[in-house]
mmCIF file of C-alpha atoms in Angstrom:
data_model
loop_
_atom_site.group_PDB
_atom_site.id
_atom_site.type_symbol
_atom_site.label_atom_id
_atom_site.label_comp_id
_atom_site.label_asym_id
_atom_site.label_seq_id
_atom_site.Cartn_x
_atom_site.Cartn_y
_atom_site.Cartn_z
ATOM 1 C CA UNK I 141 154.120 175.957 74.851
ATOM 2 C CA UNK I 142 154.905 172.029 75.293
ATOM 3 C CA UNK I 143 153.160 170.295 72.409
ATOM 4 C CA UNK I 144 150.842 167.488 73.289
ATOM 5 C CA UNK I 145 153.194 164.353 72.839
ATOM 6 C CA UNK I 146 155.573 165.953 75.247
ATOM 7 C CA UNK I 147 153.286 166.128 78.318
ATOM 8 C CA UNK I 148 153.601 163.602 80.657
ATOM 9 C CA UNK I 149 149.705 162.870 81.291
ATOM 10 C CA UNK I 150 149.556 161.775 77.252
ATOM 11 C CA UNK I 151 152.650 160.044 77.086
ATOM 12 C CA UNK I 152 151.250 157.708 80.103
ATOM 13 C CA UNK I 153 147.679 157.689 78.062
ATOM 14 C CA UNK I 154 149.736 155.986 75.248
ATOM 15 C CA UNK I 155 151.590 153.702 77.386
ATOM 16 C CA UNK I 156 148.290 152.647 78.834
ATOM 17 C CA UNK I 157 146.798 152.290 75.484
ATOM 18 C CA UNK I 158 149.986 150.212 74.110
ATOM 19 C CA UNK I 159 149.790 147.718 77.020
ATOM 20 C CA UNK I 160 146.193 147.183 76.530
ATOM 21 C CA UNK I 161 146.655 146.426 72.801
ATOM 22 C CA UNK I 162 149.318 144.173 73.846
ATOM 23 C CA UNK I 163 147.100 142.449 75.833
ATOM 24 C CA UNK I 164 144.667 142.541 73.018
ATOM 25 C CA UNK I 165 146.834 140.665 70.558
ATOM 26 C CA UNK I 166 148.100 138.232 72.900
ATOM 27 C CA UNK I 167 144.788 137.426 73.425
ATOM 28 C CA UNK I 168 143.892 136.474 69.589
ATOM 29 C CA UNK I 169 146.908 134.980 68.617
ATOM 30 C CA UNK I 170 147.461 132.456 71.917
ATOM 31 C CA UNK I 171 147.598 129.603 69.548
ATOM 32 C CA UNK I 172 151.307 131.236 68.759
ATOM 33 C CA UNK I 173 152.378 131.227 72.612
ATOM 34 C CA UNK I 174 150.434 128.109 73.367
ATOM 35 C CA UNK I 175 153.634 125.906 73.614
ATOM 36 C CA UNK I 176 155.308 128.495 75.418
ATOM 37 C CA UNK I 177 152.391 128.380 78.144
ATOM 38 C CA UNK I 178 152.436 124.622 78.085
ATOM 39 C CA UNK I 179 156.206 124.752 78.627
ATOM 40 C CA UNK I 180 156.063 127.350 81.529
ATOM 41 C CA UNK I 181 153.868 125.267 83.169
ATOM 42 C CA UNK I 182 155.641 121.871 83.083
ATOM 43 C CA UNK I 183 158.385 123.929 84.381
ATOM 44 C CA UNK I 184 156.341 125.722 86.766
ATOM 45 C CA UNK I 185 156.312 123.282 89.652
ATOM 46 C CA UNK I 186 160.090 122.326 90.416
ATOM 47 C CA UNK I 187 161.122 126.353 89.831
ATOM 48 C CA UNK I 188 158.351 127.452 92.642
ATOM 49 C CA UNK I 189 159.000 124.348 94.797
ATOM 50 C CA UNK I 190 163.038 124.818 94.392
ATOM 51 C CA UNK I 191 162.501 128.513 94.768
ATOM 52 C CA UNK I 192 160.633 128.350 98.013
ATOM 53 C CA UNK I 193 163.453 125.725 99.117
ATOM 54 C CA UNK I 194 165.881 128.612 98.012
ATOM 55 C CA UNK I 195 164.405 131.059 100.533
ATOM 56 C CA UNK I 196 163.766 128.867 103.299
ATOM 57 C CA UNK I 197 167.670 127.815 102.954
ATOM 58 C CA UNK I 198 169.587 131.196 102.510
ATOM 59 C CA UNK I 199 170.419 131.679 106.269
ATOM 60 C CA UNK I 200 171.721 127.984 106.244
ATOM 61 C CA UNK I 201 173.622 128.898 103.208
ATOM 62 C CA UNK I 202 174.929 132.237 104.602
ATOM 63 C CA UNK I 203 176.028 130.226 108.165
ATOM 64 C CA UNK I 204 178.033 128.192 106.323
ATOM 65 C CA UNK I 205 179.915 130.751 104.083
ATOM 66 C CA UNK I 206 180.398 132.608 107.117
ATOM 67 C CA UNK I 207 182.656 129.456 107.931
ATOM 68 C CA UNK I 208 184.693 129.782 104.711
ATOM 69 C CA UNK I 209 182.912 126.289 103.756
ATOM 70 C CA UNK I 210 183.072 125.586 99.905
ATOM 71 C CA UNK I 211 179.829 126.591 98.402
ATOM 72 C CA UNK I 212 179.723 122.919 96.651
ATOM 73 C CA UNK I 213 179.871 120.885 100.174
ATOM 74 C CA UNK I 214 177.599 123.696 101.754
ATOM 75 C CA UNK I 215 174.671 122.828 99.189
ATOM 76 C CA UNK I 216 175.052 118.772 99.918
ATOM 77 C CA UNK I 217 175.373 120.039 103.545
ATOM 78 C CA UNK I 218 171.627 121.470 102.951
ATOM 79 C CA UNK I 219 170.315 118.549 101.221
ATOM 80 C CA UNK I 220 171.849 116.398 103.657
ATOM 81 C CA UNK I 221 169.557 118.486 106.188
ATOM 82 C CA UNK I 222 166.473 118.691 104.585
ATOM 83 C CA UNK I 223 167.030 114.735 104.707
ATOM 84 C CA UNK I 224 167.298 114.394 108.189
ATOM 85 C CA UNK I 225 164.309 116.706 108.396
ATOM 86 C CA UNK I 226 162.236 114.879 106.131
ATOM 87 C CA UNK I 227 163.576 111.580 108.155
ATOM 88 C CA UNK I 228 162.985 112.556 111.384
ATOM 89 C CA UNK I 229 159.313 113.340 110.488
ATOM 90 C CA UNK I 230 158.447 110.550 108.649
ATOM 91 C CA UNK I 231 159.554 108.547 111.253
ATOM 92 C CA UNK I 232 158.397 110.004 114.558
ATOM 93 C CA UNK I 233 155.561 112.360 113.352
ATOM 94 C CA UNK I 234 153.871 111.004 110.486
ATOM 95 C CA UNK I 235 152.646 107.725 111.604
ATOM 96 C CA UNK I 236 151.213 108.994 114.750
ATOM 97 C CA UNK I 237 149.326 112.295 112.089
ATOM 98 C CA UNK I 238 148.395 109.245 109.744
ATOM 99 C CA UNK I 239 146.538 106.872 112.720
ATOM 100 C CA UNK I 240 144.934 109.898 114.338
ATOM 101 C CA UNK I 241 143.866 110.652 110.533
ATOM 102 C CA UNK I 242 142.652 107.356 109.869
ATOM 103 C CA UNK I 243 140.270 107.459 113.105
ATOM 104 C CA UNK I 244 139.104 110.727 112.468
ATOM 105 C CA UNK I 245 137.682 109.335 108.983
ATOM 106 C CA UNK I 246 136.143 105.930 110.808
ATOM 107 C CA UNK I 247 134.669 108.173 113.440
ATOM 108 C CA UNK I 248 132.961 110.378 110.391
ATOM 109 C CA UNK I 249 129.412 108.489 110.297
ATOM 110 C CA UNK I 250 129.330 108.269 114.143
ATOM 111 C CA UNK I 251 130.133 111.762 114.461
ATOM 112 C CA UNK I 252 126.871 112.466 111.609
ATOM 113 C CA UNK I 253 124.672 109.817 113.615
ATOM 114 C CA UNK I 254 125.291 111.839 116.874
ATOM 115 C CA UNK I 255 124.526 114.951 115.437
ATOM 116 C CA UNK I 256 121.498 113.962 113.961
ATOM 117 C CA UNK I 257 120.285 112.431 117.086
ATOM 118 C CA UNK I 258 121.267 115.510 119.314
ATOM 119 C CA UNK I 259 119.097 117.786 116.741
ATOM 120 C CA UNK I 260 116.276 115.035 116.862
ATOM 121 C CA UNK I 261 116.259 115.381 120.643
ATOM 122 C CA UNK I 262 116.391 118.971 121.000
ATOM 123 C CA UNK I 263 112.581 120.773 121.483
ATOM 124 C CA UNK I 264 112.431 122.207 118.016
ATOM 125 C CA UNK I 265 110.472 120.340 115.178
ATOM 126 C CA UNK I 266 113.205 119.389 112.318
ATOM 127 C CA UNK I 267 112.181 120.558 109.501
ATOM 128 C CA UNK I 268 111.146 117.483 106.584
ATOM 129 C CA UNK I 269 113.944 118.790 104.128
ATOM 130 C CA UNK I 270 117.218 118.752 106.319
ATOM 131 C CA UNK I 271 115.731 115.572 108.041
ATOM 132 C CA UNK I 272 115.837 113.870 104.642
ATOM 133 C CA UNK I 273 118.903 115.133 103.699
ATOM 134 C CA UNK I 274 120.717 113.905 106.814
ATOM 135 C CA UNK I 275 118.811 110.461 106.247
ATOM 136 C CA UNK I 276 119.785 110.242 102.519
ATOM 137 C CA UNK I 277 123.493 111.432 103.810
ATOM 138 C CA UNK I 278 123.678 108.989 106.388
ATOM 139 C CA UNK I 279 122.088 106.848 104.317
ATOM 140 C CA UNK I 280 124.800 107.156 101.212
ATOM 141 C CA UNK I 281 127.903 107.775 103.277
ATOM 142 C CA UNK I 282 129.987 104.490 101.540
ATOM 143 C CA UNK I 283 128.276 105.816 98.449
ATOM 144 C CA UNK I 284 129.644 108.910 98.573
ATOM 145 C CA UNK I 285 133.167 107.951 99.831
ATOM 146 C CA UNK I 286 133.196 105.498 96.855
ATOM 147 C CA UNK I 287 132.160 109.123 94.565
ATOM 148 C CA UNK I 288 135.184 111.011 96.067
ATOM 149 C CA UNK I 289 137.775 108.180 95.688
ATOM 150 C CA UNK I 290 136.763 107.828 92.068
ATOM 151 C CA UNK I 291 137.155 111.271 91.412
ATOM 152 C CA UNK I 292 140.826 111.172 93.343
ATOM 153 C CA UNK I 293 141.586 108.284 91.223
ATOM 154 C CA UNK I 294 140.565 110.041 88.341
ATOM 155 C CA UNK I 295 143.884 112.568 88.784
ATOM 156 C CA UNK I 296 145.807 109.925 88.358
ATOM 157 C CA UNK I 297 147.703 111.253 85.254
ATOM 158 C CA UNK I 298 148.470 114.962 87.223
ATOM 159 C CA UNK I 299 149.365 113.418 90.046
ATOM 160 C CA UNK I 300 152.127 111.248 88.236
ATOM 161 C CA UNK I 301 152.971 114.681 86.664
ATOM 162 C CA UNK I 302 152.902 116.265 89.491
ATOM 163 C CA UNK I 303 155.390 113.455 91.219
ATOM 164 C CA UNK I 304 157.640 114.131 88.225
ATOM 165 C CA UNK I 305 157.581 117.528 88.476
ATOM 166 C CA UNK I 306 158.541 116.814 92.412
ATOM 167 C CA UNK I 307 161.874 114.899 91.166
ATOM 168 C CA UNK I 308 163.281 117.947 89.389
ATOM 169 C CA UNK I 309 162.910 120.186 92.554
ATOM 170 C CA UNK I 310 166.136 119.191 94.158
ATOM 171 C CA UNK I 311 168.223 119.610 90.699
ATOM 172 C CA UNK I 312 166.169 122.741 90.287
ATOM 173 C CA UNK I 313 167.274 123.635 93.966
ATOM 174 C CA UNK I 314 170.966 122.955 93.705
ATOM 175 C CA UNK I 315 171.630 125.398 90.692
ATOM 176 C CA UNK I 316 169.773 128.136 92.387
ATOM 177 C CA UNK I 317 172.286 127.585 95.429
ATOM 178 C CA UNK I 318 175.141 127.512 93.121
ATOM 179 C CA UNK I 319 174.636 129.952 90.939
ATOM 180 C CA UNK I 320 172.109 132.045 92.941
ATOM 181 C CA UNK I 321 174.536 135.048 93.229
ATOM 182 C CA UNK I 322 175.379 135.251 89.619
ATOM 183 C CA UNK I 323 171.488 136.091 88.233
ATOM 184 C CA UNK I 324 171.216 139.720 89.434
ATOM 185 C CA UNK I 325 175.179 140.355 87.759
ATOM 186 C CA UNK I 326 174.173 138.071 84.736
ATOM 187 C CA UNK I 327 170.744 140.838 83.834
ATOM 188 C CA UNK I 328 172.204 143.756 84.264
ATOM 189 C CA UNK I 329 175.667 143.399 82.707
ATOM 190 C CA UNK I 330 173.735 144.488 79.231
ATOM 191 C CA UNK I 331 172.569 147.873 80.683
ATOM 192 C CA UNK I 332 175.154 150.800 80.919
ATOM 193 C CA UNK I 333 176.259 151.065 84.500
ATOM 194 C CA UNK I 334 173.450 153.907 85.981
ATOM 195 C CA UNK I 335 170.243 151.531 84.995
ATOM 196 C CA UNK I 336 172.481 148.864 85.567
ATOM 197 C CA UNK I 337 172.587 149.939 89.727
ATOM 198 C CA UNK I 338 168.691 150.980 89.350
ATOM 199 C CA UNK I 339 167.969 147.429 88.164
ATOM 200 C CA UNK I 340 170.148 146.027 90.905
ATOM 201 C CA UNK I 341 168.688 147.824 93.630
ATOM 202 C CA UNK I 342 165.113 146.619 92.357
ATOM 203 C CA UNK I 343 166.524 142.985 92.055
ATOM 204 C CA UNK I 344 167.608 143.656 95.554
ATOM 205 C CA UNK I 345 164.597 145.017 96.321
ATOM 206 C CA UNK I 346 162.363 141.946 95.285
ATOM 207 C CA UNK I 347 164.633 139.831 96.787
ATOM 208 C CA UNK I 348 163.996 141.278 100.279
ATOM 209 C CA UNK I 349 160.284 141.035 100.160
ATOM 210 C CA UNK I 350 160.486 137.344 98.994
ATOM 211 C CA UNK I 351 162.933 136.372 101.228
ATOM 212 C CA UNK I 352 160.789 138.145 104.468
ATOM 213 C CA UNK I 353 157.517 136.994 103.219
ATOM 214 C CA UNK I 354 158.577 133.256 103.025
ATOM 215 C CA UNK I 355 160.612 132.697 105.642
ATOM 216 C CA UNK I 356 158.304 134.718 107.812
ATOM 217 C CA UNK I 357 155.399 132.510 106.629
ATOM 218 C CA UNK I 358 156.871 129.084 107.313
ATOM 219 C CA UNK I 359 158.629 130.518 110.818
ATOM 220 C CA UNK I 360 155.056 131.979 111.508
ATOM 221 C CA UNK I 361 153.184 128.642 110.659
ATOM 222 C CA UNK I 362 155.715 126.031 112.725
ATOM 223 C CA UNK I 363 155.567 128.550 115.851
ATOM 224 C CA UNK I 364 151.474 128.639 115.361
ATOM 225 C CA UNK I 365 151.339 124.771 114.977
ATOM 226 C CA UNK I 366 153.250 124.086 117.893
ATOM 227 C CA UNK I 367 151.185 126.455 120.165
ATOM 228 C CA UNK I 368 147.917 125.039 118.781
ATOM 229 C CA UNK I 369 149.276 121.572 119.460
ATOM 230 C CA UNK I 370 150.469 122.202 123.209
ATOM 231 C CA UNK I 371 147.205 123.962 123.501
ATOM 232 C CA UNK I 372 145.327 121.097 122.084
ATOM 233 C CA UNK I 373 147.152 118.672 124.364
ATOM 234 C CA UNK I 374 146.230 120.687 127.117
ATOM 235 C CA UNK I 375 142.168 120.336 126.747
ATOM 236 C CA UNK I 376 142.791 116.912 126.038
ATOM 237 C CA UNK I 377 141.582 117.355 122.380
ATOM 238 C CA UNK I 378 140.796 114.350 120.090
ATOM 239 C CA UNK I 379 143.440 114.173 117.082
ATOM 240 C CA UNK I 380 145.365 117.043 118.611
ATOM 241 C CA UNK I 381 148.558 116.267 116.654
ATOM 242 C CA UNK I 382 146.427 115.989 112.819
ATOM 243 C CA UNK I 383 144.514 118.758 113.861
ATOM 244 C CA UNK I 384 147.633 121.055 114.346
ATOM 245 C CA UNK I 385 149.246 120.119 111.295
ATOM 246 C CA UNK I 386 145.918 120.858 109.251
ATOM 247 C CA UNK I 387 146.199 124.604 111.318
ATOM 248 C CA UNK I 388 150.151 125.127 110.331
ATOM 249 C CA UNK I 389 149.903 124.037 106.968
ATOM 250 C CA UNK I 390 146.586 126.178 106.272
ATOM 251 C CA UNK I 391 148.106 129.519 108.291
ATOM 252 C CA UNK I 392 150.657 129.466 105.132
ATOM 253 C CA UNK I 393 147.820 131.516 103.255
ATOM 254 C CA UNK I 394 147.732 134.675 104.600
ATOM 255 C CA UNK I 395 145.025 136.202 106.274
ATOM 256 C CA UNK I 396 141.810 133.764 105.431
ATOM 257 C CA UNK I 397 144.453 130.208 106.918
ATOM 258 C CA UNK I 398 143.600 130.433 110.745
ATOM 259 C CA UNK I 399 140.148 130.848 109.835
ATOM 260 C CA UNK I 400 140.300 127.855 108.073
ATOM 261 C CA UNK I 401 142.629 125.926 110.336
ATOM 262 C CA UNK I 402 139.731 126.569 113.253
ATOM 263 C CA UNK I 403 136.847 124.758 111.543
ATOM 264 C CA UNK I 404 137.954 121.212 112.303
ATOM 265 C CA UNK I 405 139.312 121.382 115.827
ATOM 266 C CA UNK I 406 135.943 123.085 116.342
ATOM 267 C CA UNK I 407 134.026 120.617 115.110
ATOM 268 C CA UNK I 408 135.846 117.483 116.506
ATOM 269 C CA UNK I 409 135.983 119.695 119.928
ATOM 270 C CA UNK I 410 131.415 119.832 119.660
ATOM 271 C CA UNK I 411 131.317 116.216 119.634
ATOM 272 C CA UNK I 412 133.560 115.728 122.129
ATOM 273 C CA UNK I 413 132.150 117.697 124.464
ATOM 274 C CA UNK I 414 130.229 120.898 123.682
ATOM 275 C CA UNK I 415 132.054 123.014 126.281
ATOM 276 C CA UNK I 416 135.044 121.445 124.350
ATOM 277 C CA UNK I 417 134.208 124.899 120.961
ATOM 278 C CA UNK I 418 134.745 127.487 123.791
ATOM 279 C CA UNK I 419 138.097 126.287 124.252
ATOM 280 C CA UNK I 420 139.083 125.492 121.372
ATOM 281 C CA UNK I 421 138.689 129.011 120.559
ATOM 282 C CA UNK I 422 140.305 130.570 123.545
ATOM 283 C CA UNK I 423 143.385 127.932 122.528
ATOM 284 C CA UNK I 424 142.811 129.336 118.762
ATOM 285 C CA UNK I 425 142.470 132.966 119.468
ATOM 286 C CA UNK I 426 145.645 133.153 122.445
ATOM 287 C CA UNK I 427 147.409 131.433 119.559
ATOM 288 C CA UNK I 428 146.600 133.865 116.705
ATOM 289 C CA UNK I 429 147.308 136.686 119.185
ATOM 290 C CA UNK I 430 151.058 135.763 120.119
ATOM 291 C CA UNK I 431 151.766 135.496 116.462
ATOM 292 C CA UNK I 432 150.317 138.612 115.482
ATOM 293 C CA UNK I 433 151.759 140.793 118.668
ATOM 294 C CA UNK I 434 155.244 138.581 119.090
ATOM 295 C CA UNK I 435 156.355 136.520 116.399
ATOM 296 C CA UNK I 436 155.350 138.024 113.200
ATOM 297 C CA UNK I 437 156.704 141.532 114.183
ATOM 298 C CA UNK I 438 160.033 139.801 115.050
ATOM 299 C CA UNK I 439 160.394 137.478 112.388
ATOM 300 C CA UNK I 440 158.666 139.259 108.832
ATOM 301 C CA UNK I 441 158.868 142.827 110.466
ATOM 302 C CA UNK I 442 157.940 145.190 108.303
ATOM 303 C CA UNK I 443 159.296 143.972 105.050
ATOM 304 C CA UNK I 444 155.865 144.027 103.182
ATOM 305 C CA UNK I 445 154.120 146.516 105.080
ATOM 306 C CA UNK I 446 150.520 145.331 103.785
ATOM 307 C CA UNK I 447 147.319 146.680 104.960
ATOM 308 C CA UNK I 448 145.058 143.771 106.203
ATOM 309 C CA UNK I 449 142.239 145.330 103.935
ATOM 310 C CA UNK I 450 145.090 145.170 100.627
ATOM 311 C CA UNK I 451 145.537 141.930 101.576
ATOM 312 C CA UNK I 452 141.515 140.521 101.943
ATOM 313 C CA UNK I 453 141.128 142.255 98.651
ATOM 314 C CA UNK I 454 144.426 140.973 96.617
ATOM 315 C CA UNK I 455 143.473 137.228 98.259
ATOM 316 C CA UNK I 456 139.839 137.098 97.186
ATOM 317 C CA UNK I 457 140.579 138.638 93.558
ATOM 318 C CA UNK I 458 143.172 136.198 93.367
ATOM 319 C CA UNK I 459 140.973 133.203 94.169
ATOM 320 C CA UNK I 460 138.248 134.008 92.140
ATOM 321 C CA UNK I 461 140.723 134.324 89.000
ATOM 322 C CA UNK I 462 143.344 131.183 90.155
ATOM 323 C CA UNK I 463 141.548 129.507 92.761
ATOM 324 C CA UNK I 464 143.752 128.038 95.650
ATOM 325 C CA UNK I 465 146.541 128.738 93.770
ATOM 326 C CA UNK I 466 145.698 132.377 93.549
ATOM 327 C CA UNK I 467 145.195 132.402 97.275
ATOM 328 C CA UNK I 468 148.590 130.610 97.740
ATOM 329 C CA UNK I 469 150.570 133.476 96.022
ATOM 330 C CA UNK I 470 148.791 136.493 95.640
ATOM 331 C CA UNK I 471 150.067 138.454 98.511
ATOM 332 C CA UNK I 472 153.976 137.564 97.374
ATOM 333 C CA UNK I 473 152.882 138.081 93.701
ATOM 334 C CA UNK I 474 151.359 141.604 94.805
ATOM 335 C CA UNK I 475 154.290 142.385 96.769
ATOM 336 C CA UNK I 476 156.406 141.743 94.078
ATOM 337 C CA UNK I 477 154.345 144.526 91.955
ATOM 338 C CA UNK I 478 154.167 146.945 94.506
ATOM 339 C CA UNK I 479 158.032 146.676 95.243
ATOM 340 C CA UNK I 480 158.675 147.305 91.530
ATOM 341 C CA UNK I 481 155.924 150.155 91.166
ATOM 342 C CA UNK I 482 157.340 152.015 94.412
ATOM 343 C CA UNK I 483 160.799 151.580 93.220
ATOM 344 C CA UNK I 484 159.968 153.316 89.626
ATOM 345 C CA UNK I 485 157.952 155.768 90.788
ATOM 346 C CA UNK I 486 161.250 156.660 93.269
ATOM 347 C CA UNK I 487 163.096 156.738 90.875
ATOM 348 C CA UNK I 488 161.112 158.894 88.410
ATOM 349 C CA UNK I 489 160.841 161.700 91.364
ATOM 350 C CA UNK I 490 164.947 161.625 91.872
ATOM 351 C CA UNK I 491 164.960 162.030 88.419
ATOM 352 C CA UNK I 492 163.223 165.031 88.697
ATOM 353 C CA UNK I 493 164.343 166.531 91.744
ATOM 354 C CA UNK I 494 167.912 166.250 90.086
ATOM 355 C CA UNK I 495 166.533 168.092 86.543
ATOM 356 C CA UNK I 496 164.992 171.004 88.909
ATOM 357 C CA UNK I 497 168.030 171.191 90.550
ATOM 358 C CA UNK I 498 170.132 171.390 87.669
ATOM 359 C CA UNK I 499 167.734 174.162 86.586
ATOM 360 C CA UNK I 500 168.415 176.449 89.495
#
């Protein structure tokens, strides 16, 4: 008979128990990892910002040591493009996003004047409340403008943080070019060599899904952008260029972004012209279906392999616990988990496949 500690169903009852406790005493003694928190997240910033950089320039990196190029010139080679990148849109792009911005925002109390007066001419009675709250809107627009600038101003401090934060990216970004290769070697060379190759293939494992979920995500949201904004050139919409770069920088989050990115091309398209919503959706939805059916197949495959429920669920957790944030990375976060949970559990059943084996 196998006593009690030996069966597998108690020993995973402890570890369940253990990491709870942990939890526990985390919990009531944070004032001990308090200045590690606080140093995580000064750090925080320039490692995700250089580590997205990382991902998004791997197959330049690869290209070039395909050529035999010196790994040294090939990460100033990088730089040097994400200049010229940078350049080009600041100088072509931006000022035309930043004008069409800047009229958008005048237009805002004509656009709330014209929708109160198309409700006030429609046959139904308005009822007294929402009449007085689009009068005391109306009435208060500079007031509240004034309200929200205050309370931008107010962030001040985090935003020069933040800036500084923004500096250390590139020198965050360079060692993970340089020396990139050398962290999976540099963790496992303390393990004897079998976990040493389980470890690696789990590295290697994480790895994938980070590198397909982020370069998928950025190829997926330039390719939507530029559909939205031939498509929005097409029905002549106001702002078409703003208006697409709002959509490609909101279809980053997965699953809940081209919901968002729809709202204000539909509601710039109603006061152009009401006909204007239907196609604005048609534009929106042929968009969202060639990324779904052509590029995203292509281009992120089936490296995650998430079910669209998994991912509503993991997204609104996520936001209610982190807020944007939490919506920003809980599907790579999750993936993350699930790669390592899949991997162990693997790697448990070989395990015992090769004990039965041995038996017979």
């Amino acid at each position: 008979m196998i006593p009690l500690f030996q069966k597998r169903w108690f020993q995973t009852l402890v570890l369940f128990i253990m990491i709870f406790l942990l939890i526990w005493l985390i919990s009531v003694t944070d004032f001990i990892f308090d200045p590690i928190f606080k140093y995580l997240g000064a750090v925080a910033i320039p490692f995700i910002g250089a580590g997205v950089l990382y991902y998004i320039s791997k197959p330049v990196m690869h290209l070039f040591e395909r050529f035999k190029i010196n790994r040294v010139v090939a990460i100033l080679l990088v730089f040097l493009l994400f200049l010229l990148i940078g350049f080009l849109f600041i100088m072509y792009i931006a000022p035309i996003a930043q004008k069409q911005f800047s009229n958008l925002i005048d237009n805002v109390p004509k656009m709330v004047k014209g929708a109160q007066n198309l409700w006030e001419s429609n046959q139904f009675a308005i009822p007294e409340q929402v009449d007085e709250a689009i009068d005391s809107f109306t009435a208060n627009l500079q007031t509240h403008i004034e309200n929200v600038m205050s309370f931008l101003f107010g962030f001040i401090g985090q935003l020069i943080s933040f800036v500084a934060a923004l500096i250390l990216v590139p020198f965050f970004l360079f060692f993970m070019l340089k020396d990139g290769h050398k962290f999976i070697p540099f963790i496992t060379q303390i393990f004897e060599k079998k976990k040493a190759d389980n470890i690696k293939r789990l590295l290697n494992k994480i790895d994938t899904a980070l590198t397909g979920f982020i370069q998928g995500q950025v190829i997926v949201s330039i390719c939507v952008g530029i559909l939205l904004f031939i498509g929005y050139l097409i029905l002549g919409l106001d702002y078409a260029l703003t208006l697409a770069l709002f959509a490609m920088l909101m279809n980053v989050i997965p699953f809940l972004g081209p919901f968002i990115a729809v709202i204000p091309a539909l509601i710039v398209g109603a006061f152009q012209a009401p006909i204007m919503i239907l196609w604005v959706a048609i534009v929106t939805l042929i968009a969202q279906q060639i990324e779904s059916n052509f590029i995203s197949p292509n281009v992120m495959g089936r490296v995650l392999n998430l079910h669209p429920l998994t991912v509503i669920t993991v997204i609104l957790a996520a936001g209610s616990i982190a807020g944007f944030l939490g919506i920003l990375f809980a599907v790579p976060i999750y993936a993350v988990i699930k790669t390592t949970i899949i991997h162990f559990y693997h790697t448990y059943r070989e395990s015992k496949d090769s004990k039965e084996d041995a038996l017979i």
